[in-house]
Amino acid sequence: MKETASIEQLAALVDFSADAVVLVDADGVIRWANPATPDVLGYAAADLVGVRVRDLVEPEDQQAWSALVAELFDRPAAPVMGSFRCRHRDGSVRWTEGVARNLLQEPRVGAIVVYYRDVTARKQTEAALRATEDRYGHLFEAAADIIFEADAEGCFRFVNPETLRVFGYERDEVIGRRFTEFIRADYRPSILQHYDKQTREGVLNSYVEFPAITKDGREVWLGQNAWIVLDATGQYTGMQAVARDITERRGAEDALRAAEAKYRALVEQSLVGVYILQNERLVYVNPKGADILGYAQQELLDLPSAYSLLHDQDRAIVIDQLARLGTAGASSVQLTVRGTRKDSTVVQTEAFCTITEFGNQPAILATVIDISDRVKLEDQLRHSQKMEAVGRLAGGIAHDFNNLLTAIRGNAELMSNRVKHDPAMAAEVDEILHAADRAASLTRQLLLFSRKQVLQPVALDLNEIVGNVARMARRLIGADVQLRLELAPTVAQVLADPAQIEQVLLNLIVNARDAMPHGGRIQVSTENARLRIGAPDTTHSGLAPGPYVLLAVADNGVGMDQSTQARIFEPFFTTKETGRGTGLGLATAYAIVRQSGGAITVTSERGEGASFRVLLPALTGETP
Ligand code: ADP
Ligand code: MG
């Protein structure tokens, strides 16, 4: 090939050019066109010759065309570029783009040389792209959410106005800083770790919540959706995120959680049993509720029917009452109901039941108190009131009776003097005197029991009392009954009348002997004791908590059933044959012990012996 192209070669360049090439004269009229021209505007080269270029240009671009022409004449020989909409031969509008050179002054050319091509497709793509950018740009700018993009280092690349508004920063204070800087310090490591993991594992999208700190130091909770951004080669180039201020929601949730914790604690620590019942089953029970029934909480929840916990005699009524709940006006019901504890003992309760909801289903809420102790106390009170009444009665009679006895005895003595000479008669009068003495001693007991006799309390040692009585009692009880003492080395002193306490102990020992017609063993023991709140001794005896001395008398005799035990402290209650028992021994003991500030209790079973416990308050420095 030669260094310079031949004319033919140059002609081929123009003829086979993909661009349209035309030569235009000074009036703007096309003088020559290459074969490619039909590809652009649909006109064959021959049709174009003689056409004024301006006539091809759409009205909107006429002005731009004039500007181009002006520039061509201003800058001869310089390339001038332009882009215009032109009318295609088929009527459609096409975007053309071209470059022209004014070579009119070139002696051998004498024309304006124009190259142009159809760029409609590109223009359309550009327009679409611009529209999209506009649209998303608006969304980005106007969004009420935080939107940002961070680069591969996690530094802000773009942030929308909402981001700046929430954080109170200017744009240039933010761009280029790592977004993790704005996260509350204690949350930073976990959030970083979260996004590291997301990038490493190629998780596209994730949601996290964290507290962020604003420019003025406020805390804002954000819920953030982020996704990773990859370039065309699949390389990680950063992330985009949309975040929302969820401070209010978090606050509400925190408040709810706190309130829930508070109410939970209230219910869990309540001294009232709380039960929620749904379709016969317990779905919730608090610790106290489990305690009342002697079960573990879970055991109760596992029961197929809560009704099995009701006392047989109360079950039908309770089920009936509960069934009425929620029907016609009955929104609550109060029940006194007996329950059966796990150890099959009976618990007396008072229950307040209302309709509630549990897991969006109707349920029954029962708040329950254990009134067993109260019922027992009420029984005790009734009992002592009865004792009091009988005592008063007996005391009144005993008083009059004593007067009568004085008269009987006085007269019998006078008579006895007069009948000395008649031995038979004297013996009969002696019988009268003897009976009068026995009656007098009985009356003394009655008076004692009815509290008409004044006690003379002194500080005394129960061990000493036991020693005195034991000497006396050994003669009384017979050879086949063994008397064993088991005394604490030292016991606290108690405040009581020694003669009366001796009487109490003696009564108990005599009763024990009576209970062992075929011999046996009586054990008398003393012990320092401390009553604690809620301990059986405290609840059974109604004594205040504190230090006491225990005096116990136990035997292995015939024992008693429950119905006998319930009555033994009543005056005149005896199971012994007439003439043997007065029924005053224990009533007297009861009266003395109560007056001394103590209590007497019994545990026994038929055939299993009996054990009496006397508790007397210990004398301590503080209490007089
Ligand atoms: P009395 O001894 O005159 O019958 P008490 O008041 O002393 O009257 O006793 C009342 C009843 O209590 C006795 O009749 C007996 O049934 C019962 N009792 C008392 N102590 C015992 C005991 N240790 N073992 C069995 N029963 C007893
Ligand atoms: Mg007796």
XYZ file of C-alpha atoms and ligand atoms in Angstrom:
652
model
C 0.000 0.000 0.000
C 1.183 3.516 -0.753
C 1.770 6.136 1.944
C -1.207 8.222 0.770
C -4.568 6.811 -0.141
C -5.704 6.941 -3.710
C -8.802 8.843 -4.779
C -10.578 5.528 -5.186
C -9.665 4.488 -1.703
C -10.949 7.756 -0.267
C -14.168 7.422 -2.268
C -14.624 3.911 -0.837
C -14.224 5.300 2.709
C -17.084 7.703 2.112
C -19.224 5.275 0.160
C -19.032 2.536 2.796
C -19.216 4.760 5.822
C -21.930 3.728 8.302
C -22.613 7.423 8.910
C -24.474 9.554 6.455
C -22.118 11.984 4.765
C -23.383 15.000 2.840
C -21.908 18.048 1.230
C -23.873 21.248 1.750
C -23.509 24.541 -0.067
C -23.424 28.029 1.381
C -27.254 28.239 1.234
C -27.632 25.105 3.328
C -28.777 22.965 0.429
C -27.517 19.400 0.094
C -25.400 18.978 -2.983
C -24.147 15.444 -2.564
C -24.982 12.504 -0.294
C -23.263 9.116 0.267
C -25.048 5.762 -0.064
C -25.565 5.415 3.724
C -27.937 8.341 3.902
C -31.128 6.249 3.529
C -30.205 4.409 6.759
C -30.618 7.608 8.721
C -33.661 9.472 7.417
C -35.014 7.118 4.765
C -34.169 9.270 1.747
C -32.082 7.868 -1.070
C -28.989 9.929 -1.868
C -30.562 11.225 -5.053
C -33.690 12.405 -3.198
C -31.597 14.358 -0.745
C -29.746 16.386 -3.296
C -31.367 19.802 -3.551
C -33.086 19.515 -0.111
C -32.469 22.319 2.398
C -31.071 20.782 5.550
C -33.143 23.217 7.678
C -36.299 21.666 6.198
C -35.383 18.307 7.699
C -35.004 19.727 11.206
C -38.042 19.652 13.532
C -39.433 23.013 14.637
C -38.276 22.549 18.287
C -34.662 22.384 17.133
C -34.734 25.164 14.520
C -33.120 27.575 16.923
C -30.371 25.146 17.784
C -29.823 24.606 14.096
C -29.454 28.361 13.485
C -26.918 28.527 16.289
C -24.949 25.711 14.644
C -24.991 27.428 11.274
C -23.801 30.670 12.894
C -20.948 28.839 14.545
C -19.972 27.148 11.264
C -19.600 30.539 9.614
C -17.845 32.008 12.642
C -15.256 29.284 12.822
C -14.461 28.100 9.334
C -12.732 24.712 9.145
C -13.399 23.967 12.818
C -15.500 20.860 13.674
C -18.905 21.838 15.042
C -21.052 19.244 16.704
C -24.783 19.201 17.060
C -27.744 17.026 17.819
C -31.211 17.570 16.344
C -34.556 15.937 15.921
C -35.315 15.368 12.247
C -38.318 14.097 10.358
C -37.798 10.621 8.794
C -39.265 9.960 5.455
C -41.798 7.596 7.088
C -43.044 10.506 9.241
C -41.380 9.499 12.509
C -39.037 11.818 14.396
C -35.405 10.709 14.769
C -32.605 12.030 16.840
C -29.554 12.691 14.760
C -26.156 13.644 15.918
C -23.398 14.884 13.708
C -20.296 16.861 13.102
C -19.884 19.510 10.392
C -16.991 21.489 9.013
C -17.233 24.655 6.980
C -14.814 24.023 4.089
C -16.513 26.526 1.684
C -13.289 28.479 1.501
C -11.192 25.418 0.621
C -10.528 25.926 -3.063
C -10.803 22.260 -3.992
C -13.736 21.443 -1.663
C -16.015 24.515 -1.535
C -18.678 22.825 0.626
C -19.768 22.232 4.183
C -18.946 18.595 5.027
C -21.441 16.934 7.337
C -21.365 13.501 9.014
C -24.461 12.443 10.920
C -26.068 9.336 12.318
C -29.282 8.161 14.002
C -28.956 8.238 17.809
C -32.668 7.861 18.653
C -32.179 4.623 20.561
C -29.402 6.073 22.688
C -31.389 9.239 23.361
C -34.367 7.172 24.465
C -32.240 5.123 26.834
C -30.736 8.286 28.239
C -34.147 9.836 28.740
C -35.455 6.742 30.447
C -32.430 6.663 32.690
C -32.859 10.305 33.555
C -36.514 9.726 34.361
C -35.615 6.838 36.620
C -32.945 8.852 38.325
C -35.351 11.690 38.811
C -37.950 9.379 40.243
C -35.619 7.604 42.695
C -33.873 10.823 43.422
C -37.187 12.242 44.613
C -37.859 9.183 46.707
C -34.367 9.426 48.178
C -34.715 13.119 48.871
C -38.259 13.101 50.182
C -38.313 9.819 52.112
C -39.377 9.988 55.752
C -36.907 7.174 56.387
C -33.178 7.328 56.721
C -31.561 6.139 53.484
C -27.838 5.932 52.971
C -25.123 4.174 51.100
C -21.807 3.220 52.612
C -18.656 2.151 50.791
C -16.714 -1.047 51.353
C -15.061 0.539 54.407
C -18.460 1.348 55.883
C -18.068 5.085 55.274
C -21.076 7.160 54.252
C -21.135 7.746 50.497
C -24.650 9.156 50.176
C -27.125 10.147 52.831
C -30.609 11.519 52.288
C -31.953 14.648 53.991
C -33.906 12.584 56.542
C -30.643 11.071 57.769
C -29.274 14.550 58.376
C -32.529 15.694 59.971
C -32.626 12.789 62.436
C -28.983 13.127 63.395
C -28.793 16.914 63.246
C -25.626 16.965 61.118
C -24.704 18.821 57.940
C -23.978 16.657 54.933
C -20.231 17.311 54.934
C -20.008 16.382 58.605
C -21.221 12.918 57.730
C -19.910 11.927 54.325
C -16.721 9.905 54.625
C -17.283 8.966 58.267
C -17.940 5.363 59.220
C -21.587 4.765 59.919
C -20.739 2.678 62.985
C -19.423 5.834 64.672
C -23.026 6.895 65.115
C -24.046 3.691 66.884
C -24.085 3.732 70.690
C -20.672 2.433 71.737
C -21.861 -0.688 73.552
C -23.794 -1.805 70.470
C -20.990 -1.187 67.967
C -19.187 -4.529 68.199
C -22.321 -6.597 67.744
C -23.576 -4.519 64.795
C -20.167 -4.624 63.124
C -20.074 -8.335 63.629
C -23.555 -8.604 62.170
C -22.583 -6.787 58.962
C -19.229 -8.569 58.691
C -21.072 -11.831 58.815
C -23.625 -10.605 56.284
C -20.881 -9.650 53.845
C -18.871 -12.791 54.425
C -21.799 -15.118 54.000
C -23.259 -13.125 51.132
C -26.582 -12.565 52.895
C -28.357 -10.059 50.696
C -30.673 -8.400 53.157
C -30.879 -8.116 56.912
C -32.692 -6.256 59.677
C -31.195 -5.060 62.958
C -32.202 -2.670 65.725
C -29.735 -0.529 67.637
C -29.478 2.762 69.493
C -27.734 5.600 67.608
C -26.494 8.871 69.021
C -27.399 12.213 67.437
C -25.168 15.253 67.170
C -26.675 16.739 70.346
C -26.155 13.459 72.202
C -29.724 12.178 72.137
C -30.327 8.472 71.725
C -32.416 7.323 68.776
C -33.370 3.703 68.262
C -33.152 2.656 64.630
C -34.590 -0.354 62.868
C -32.294 -0.830 59.875
C -32.738 -2.819 56.706
C -29.489 -3.148 54.780
C -28.342 -4.948 51.694
C -24.915 -5.329 50.180
C -23.959 -3.664 46.930
C -21.920 -5.598 44.385
C -20.337 -4.176 41.259
C -20.664 -5.667 37.769
C -17.930 -8.198 38.557
C -19.610 -9.329 41.763
C -17.156 -7.468 43.970
C -18.455 -6.096 47.293
C -18.461 -2.329 47.085
C -20.529 -1.335 50.066
C -24.017 -1.365 51.411
C -27.249 0.500 51.180
C -29.603 0.855 54.072
C -33.016 2.141 54.993
C -33.525 2.862 58.646
C -36.435 4.104 60.689
C -36.629 5.875 64.044
C -38.309 3.296 66.292
C -37.529 5.056 69.576
C -41.189 5.446 70.396
C -42.003 1.820 69.726
C -39.006 0.689 71.776
C -40.093 3.010 74.569
C -43.602 1.594 74.513
C -42.202 -1.933 74.476
C -39.878 -1.163 77.376
C -42.744 0.360 79.324
C -44.886 -2.669 78.571
C -42.102 -5.021 79.601
C -41.566 -3.089 82.815
C -45.274 -3.025 83.595
C -45.512 -6.710 82.871
C -42.563 -7.474 85.134
C -44.129 -5.388 87.864
C -47.482 -7.148 87.682
C -45.829 -10.515 87.368
C -43.863 -9.844 90.552
C -47.040 -8.687 92.262
C -48.808 -11.899 91.372
C -45.832 -14.194 91.926
C -45.107 -12.791 95.366
C -48.710 -12.405 96.387
C -49.836 -13.952 99.642
C -53.103 -14.685 97.885
C -53.425 -17.766 95.710
C -54.059 -16.862 92.071
C -55.425 -19.448 89.658
C -56.512 -19.188 86.038
C -58.849 -21.892 84.898
C -59.692 -22.689 81.302
C -61.916 -25.560 80.220
C -61.541 -27.249 83.585
C -57.758 -27.081 83.479
C -55.447 -24.798 85.399
C -53.449 -22.742 82.923
C -51.766 -20.555 85.533
C -51.144 -20.800 89.240
C -48.903 -18.577 91.353
C -46.502 -19.980 93.997
C -48.900 -19.226 96.857
C -51.691 -20.956 94.949
C -49.560 -24.082 94.657
C -48.616 -23.755 98.324
C -52.241 -23.639 99.468
C -52.871 -26.984 97.799
C -49.513 -28.513 98.719
C -48.528 -29.185 95.105
C -45.729 -27.952 92.868
C -46.939 -25.399 90.300
C -46.244 -27.689 87.359
C -48.090 -30.604 88.959
C -51.201 -28.461 89.107
C -50.856 -27.362 85.486
C -50.546 -31.009 84.475
C -53.800 -32.054 86.136
C -56.397 -33.096 83.540
C -59.107 -31.434 85.621
C -58.760 -28.836 88.356
C -62.085 -29.957 89.788
C -60.363 -32.987 91.273
C -58.823 -30.532 93.753
C -62.222 -29.696 95.203
C -63.552 -31.428 98.287
C -66.049 -34.130 97.267
C -68.886 -32.415 99.092
C -68.211 -29.005 97.544
C -67.501 -30.036 93.962
C -71.004 -30.004 92.512
C -71.873 -26.611 94.013
C -68.639 -24.992 92.848
C -68.972 -26.305 89.296
C -72.537 -25.036 89.232
C -71.513 -21.595 90.505
C -68.641 -21.311 88.032
C -70.918 -22.300 85.174
C -73.101 -19.309 86.007
C -70.166 -16.919 85.667
C -70.494 -14.788 82.593
C -74.166 -15.541 82.143
C -76.829 -12.924 82.852
C -75.124 -10.366 85.045
C -73.013 -12.758 87.106
C -69.556 -11.278 86.568
C -68.071 -12.576 89.779
C -68.794 -15.082 92.485
C -67.481 -15.517 95.998
C -67.231 -19.033 97.360
C -66.273 -20.649 100.606
C -64.885 -23.905 99.420
C -62.852 -26.773 100.754
C -59.941 -28.102 98.746
C -58.123 -31.386 98.962
C -54.391 -30.982 99.361
C -51.832 -33.309 97.824
C -51.416 -35.042 101.213
C -55.236 -35.442 101.155
C -55.764 -33.116 104.105
C -58.543 -30.572 103.746
C -57.892 -26.880 103.274
C -60.588 -24.297 103.932
C -60.545 -21.465 101.439
C -62.404 -18.430 100.364
C -62.335 -17.852 96.608
C -63.251 -14.846 94.521
C -63.841 -15.798 90.893
C -64.226 -13.556 87.862
C -64.255 -13.952 84.132
C -60.996 -13.085 82.439
C -59.099 -13.839 79.260
C -56.123 -16.054 78.791
C -54.485 -16.473 75.401
C -57.484 -14.656 73.859
C -59.850 -17.283 75.195
C -62.293 -16.774 78.056
C -61.046 -18.099 81.359
C -61.847 -17.935 85.057
C -59.592 -16.008 87.406
C -59.774 -17.157 91.001
C -58.051 -15.394 93.882
C -58.007 -17.630 96.900
C -57.094 -17.265 100.546
C -56.458 -20.119 102.937
C -58.803 -19.620 105.886
C -58.021 -22.924 107.624
C -56.242 -21.129 110.450
C -59.030 -18.636 110.801
C -61.616 -21.396 110.948
C -59.517 -23.187 113.558
C -59.131 -19.982 115.583
C -62.841 -19.383 115.390
C -63.408 -22.909 116.682
C -60.966 -22.234 119.476
C -62.692 -19.005 120.342
C -66.069 -20.706 120.397
C -64.592 -23.384 122.579
C -63.126 -21.016 125.120
C -66.321 -18.985 125.166
C -68.214 -22.148 125.976
C -65.682 -22.992 128.679
C -66.046 -19.523 130.066
C -69.838 -19.783 130.223
C -69.778 -23.203 131.828
C -67.082 -22.004 134.187
C -69.119 -19.033 135.282
C -72.103 -21.269 135.849
C -70.098 -23.835 137.770
C -68.404 -21.099 139.785
C -71.740 -19.627 140.784
C -73.085 -22.978 141.845
C -69.866 -23.883 143.660
C -70.101 -20.733 145.725
C -73.598 -21.458 146.949
C -72.663 -25.091 147.267
C -69.743 -24.182 149.497
C -72.076 -22.288 151.809
C -74.357 -25.297 151.943
C -71.389 -27.540 152.657
C -70.310 -25.280 155.519
C -73.761 -25.687 156.984
C -73.745 -29.484 156.454
C -70.262 -29.847 157.893
C -70.932 -27.587 160.902
C -74.094 -29.409 161.787
C -72.502 -32.822 161.246
C -69.677 -31.877 163.632
C -72.137 -30.780 166.281
C -73.963 -34.049 165.790
C -70.756 -36.011 165.981
C -70.115 -34.636 169.487
C -73.577 -35.615 170.571
C -73.481 -39.161 169.239
C -70.074 -40.097 170.655
C -71.726 -42.653 172.924
C -73.308 -44.468 169.983
C -70.557 -45.939 167.822
C -72.872 -46.950 164.980
C -74.373 -43.494 164.727
C -70.949 -41.878 165.119
C -69.760 -43.909 162.100
C -72.681 -42.669 160.030
C -72.034 -39.053 160.968
C -68.367 -39.616 160.083
C -69.527 -40.729 156.626
C -71.420 -37.435 156.299
C -68.303 -35.508 157.324
C -66.185 -37.506 154.913
C -68.548 -36.888 152.001
C -68.709 -33.206 152.906
C -64.898 -33.034 152.776
C -64.831 -34.709 149.371
C -67.513 -32.334 148.174
C -65.514 -29.402 149.517
C -62.426 -30.461 147.623
C -64.481 -30.827 144.475
C -65.906 -27.360 144.954
C -62.406 -26.011 145.377
C -61.525 -27.467 142.015
C -64.643 -25.989 140.496
C -63.823 -22.599 141.919
C -60.327 -22.881 140.623
C -61.477 -23.812 137.190
C -63.987 -21.000 137.143
C -61.134 -18.612 137.933
C -62.693 -17.531 141.150
C -59.536 -18.560 142.929
C -56.724 -16.094 142.696
C -53.410 -17.414 141.432
C -50.209 -16.400 143.102
C -47.691 -16.389 140.307
C -43.978 -16.423 141.091
C -40.919 -17.113 138.975
C -40.451 -20.816 139.108
C -38.382 -23.605 137.630
C -40.502 -26.260 135.971
C -37.797 -28.883 136.573
C -38.266 -28.361 140.318
C -42.021 -28.694 140.036
C -41.609 -31.942 138.124
C -39.250 -33.207 140.847
C -41.772 -32.460 143.605
C -44.714 -33.985 141.782
C -42.770 -37.055 140.690
C -41.997 -38.006 144.323
C -45.684 -37.714 145.173
C -46.888 -39.378 141.980
C -44.743 -42.506 142.246
C -46.802 -43.581 145.234
C -49.990 -42.792 143.366
C -49.509 -44.619 140.107
C -48.817 -48.157 141.218
C -46.033 -50.582 140.512
C -47.003 -51.590 136.960
C -46.705 -48.039 135.645
C -43.261 -46.646 135.089
C -42.627 -42.923 135.477
C -39.728 -41.595 133.456
C -38.378 -38.072 133.597
C -36.513 -36.506 130.741
C -35.653 -33.003 131.832
C -33.644 -30.381 130.044
C -30.472 -29.641 132.090
C -31.709 -26.094 132.635
C -34.974 -24.501 131.691
C -35.947 -20.864 131.661
C -38.110 -19.706 134.514
C -41.823 -19.220 134.055
C -44.250 -17.002 135.903
C -46.952 -19.145 137.526
C -48.526 -20.304 140.781
C -46.425 -23.340 141.839
C -49.297 -25.110 143.626
C -51.457 -24.762 140.524
C -48.797 -26.014 138.146
C -48.250 -28.989 140.429
C -51.991 -29.571 140.214
C -51.848 -29.471 136.397
C -48.989 -31.953 136.230
C -50.647 -34.225 138.747
C -53.926 -34.199 136.794
C -52.057 -35.156 133.633
C -50.157 -37.962 135.366
C -53.316 -39.332 136.976
C -55.108 -39.311 133.640
C -52.172 -41.127 132.060
C -52.295 -43.760 134.753
C -56.068 -44.134 134.240
C -55.403 -44.689 130.548
C -53.087 -47.634 131.326
C -55.108 -50.163 133.355
C -52.611 -52.899 132.475
C -49.550 -50.863 133.160
C -47.276 -48.876 130.906
C -44.930 -45.951 130.813
C -45.433 -42.282 131.557
C -42.810 -39.885 130.361
C -42.562 -36.376 131.720
C -40.211 -34.027 129.919
C -39.212 -30.371 129.932
C -37.567 -28.383 127.211
C -36.825 -24.790 126.237
C -38.815 -23.896 123.135
C -39.056 -21.018 120.753
C -42.282 -20.459 118.848
C -41.833 -19.087 115.381
C -44.408 -17.354 113.244
C -46.384 -19.963 111.347
C -44.993 -22.942 113.307
C -47.620 -25.586 114.172
C -47.449 -24.843 117.899
C -48.097 -21.161 117.254
C -51.057 -21.714 114.987
C -52.550 -24.510 117.077
C -52.310 -22.754 120.395
C -52.850 -19.177 119.314
C -49.713 -18.179 121.230
C -47.556 -15.250 120.243
C -44.131 -16.178 118.865
C -41.297 -16.050 121.397
C -39.484 -18.117 124.052
C -41.448 -20.740 125.987
C -40.861 -23.691 128.277
C -42.446 -26.952 127.278
C -43.784 -29.419 129.838
C -44.919 -32.644 128.205
C -46.629 -35.720 129.593
C -46.829 -38.725 127.302
C -48.166 -42.194 127.917
C -48.596 -45.372 125.919
C -52.115 -46.058 127.098
C -55.449 -46.438 125.340
C -55.373 -43.061 123.648
C -58.402 -41.214 122.260
C -60.208 -40.784 118.993
C -60.773 -37.348 117.421
C -64.261 -36.811 118.824
C -63.069 -37.475 122.397
C -60.082 -35.177 121.926
C -62.403 -32.415 120.807
C -64.170 -32.459 124.193
C -61.616 -33.413 126.865
C -61.083 -29.839 128.071
C -64.781 -29.316 128.624
C -65.741 -29.290 132.301
C -67.553 -32.438 133.354
C -66.580 -34.307 130.226
C -65.460 -37.758 131.282
C -65.413 -41.210 129.737
C -64.882 -42.773 133.102
C -67.557 -44.548 135.117
C -69.598 -42.482 137.563
C -67.770 -41.956 140.813
C -64.371 -42.440 139.205
C -64.184 -39.466 136.893
C -65.289 -35.925 137.572
C -64.440 -34.536 134.154
C -62.749 -31.595 135.853
C -59.079 -32.607 135.681
C -58.310 -31.281 132.221
C -60.760 -28.377 132.406
C -58.886 -27.224 135.507
C -55.515 -27.748 133.852
C -56.737 -25.786 130.835
C -57.943 -22.898 133.005
C -54.688 -22.725 134.974
C -52.460 -22.870 131.906
C -54.487 -20.232 130.065
C -54.425 -17.947 133.108
C -50.665 -18.327 133.204
C -50.440 -17.115 129.607
C -49.727 -20.541 128.159
C -51.491 -23.208 126.180
C -52.174 -26.916 126.508
C -52.578 -29.195 123.515
C -52.975 -32.906 122.973
C -52.022 -35.345 120.268
C -53.367 -38.844 120.473
C -54.790 -41.695 118.532
C -56.939 -44.554 119.672
C -54.704 -47.319 121.054
C -51.610 -45.249 120.482
C -51.263 -43.420 123.772
C -51.611 -39.706 124.354
C -49.220 -36.832 124.601
C -50.089 -33.579 126.373
C -47.980 -30.495 125.797
C -48.062 -27.505 128.123
C -46.321 -24.375 126.880
C -45.661 -21.560 129.332
C -44.038 -18.261 128.375
C -40.408 -18.122 129.481
C -39.404 -15.282 131.751
C -36.855 -13.185 129.946
C -35.085 -10.028 131.062
C -37.295 -7.789 128.939
C -40.753 -9.060 129.756
C -41.940 -8.610 133.348
P -61.597 -37.405 134.229
O -60.186 -37.816 134.358
O -62.250 -37.137 135.501
O -62.378 -38.215 133.295
P -60.369 -35.271 132.824
O -60.821 -33.895 132.470
O -59.128 -35.401 133.591
O -61.578 -35.963 133.569
O -60.274 -36.095 131.529
C -61.331 -36.071 130.610
C -61.291 -37.242 129.698
O -60.200 -37.140 128.871
C -61.054 -38.555 130.366
O -62.285 -39.091 130.815
C -60.505 -39.405 129.232
O -61.520 -39.857 128.384
C -59.719 -38.415 128.490
N -58.298 -38.493 128.814
C -57.610 -37.639 129.566
N -56.299 -37.987 129.602
C -56.174 -39.095 128.873
C -55.059 -39.947 128.519
N -53.826 -39.702 128.960
N -55.281 -40.987 127.691
C -56.537 -41.217 127.233
N -57.597 -40.451 127.499
C -57.428 -39.406 128.341
Mg -58.779 -36.723 135.322
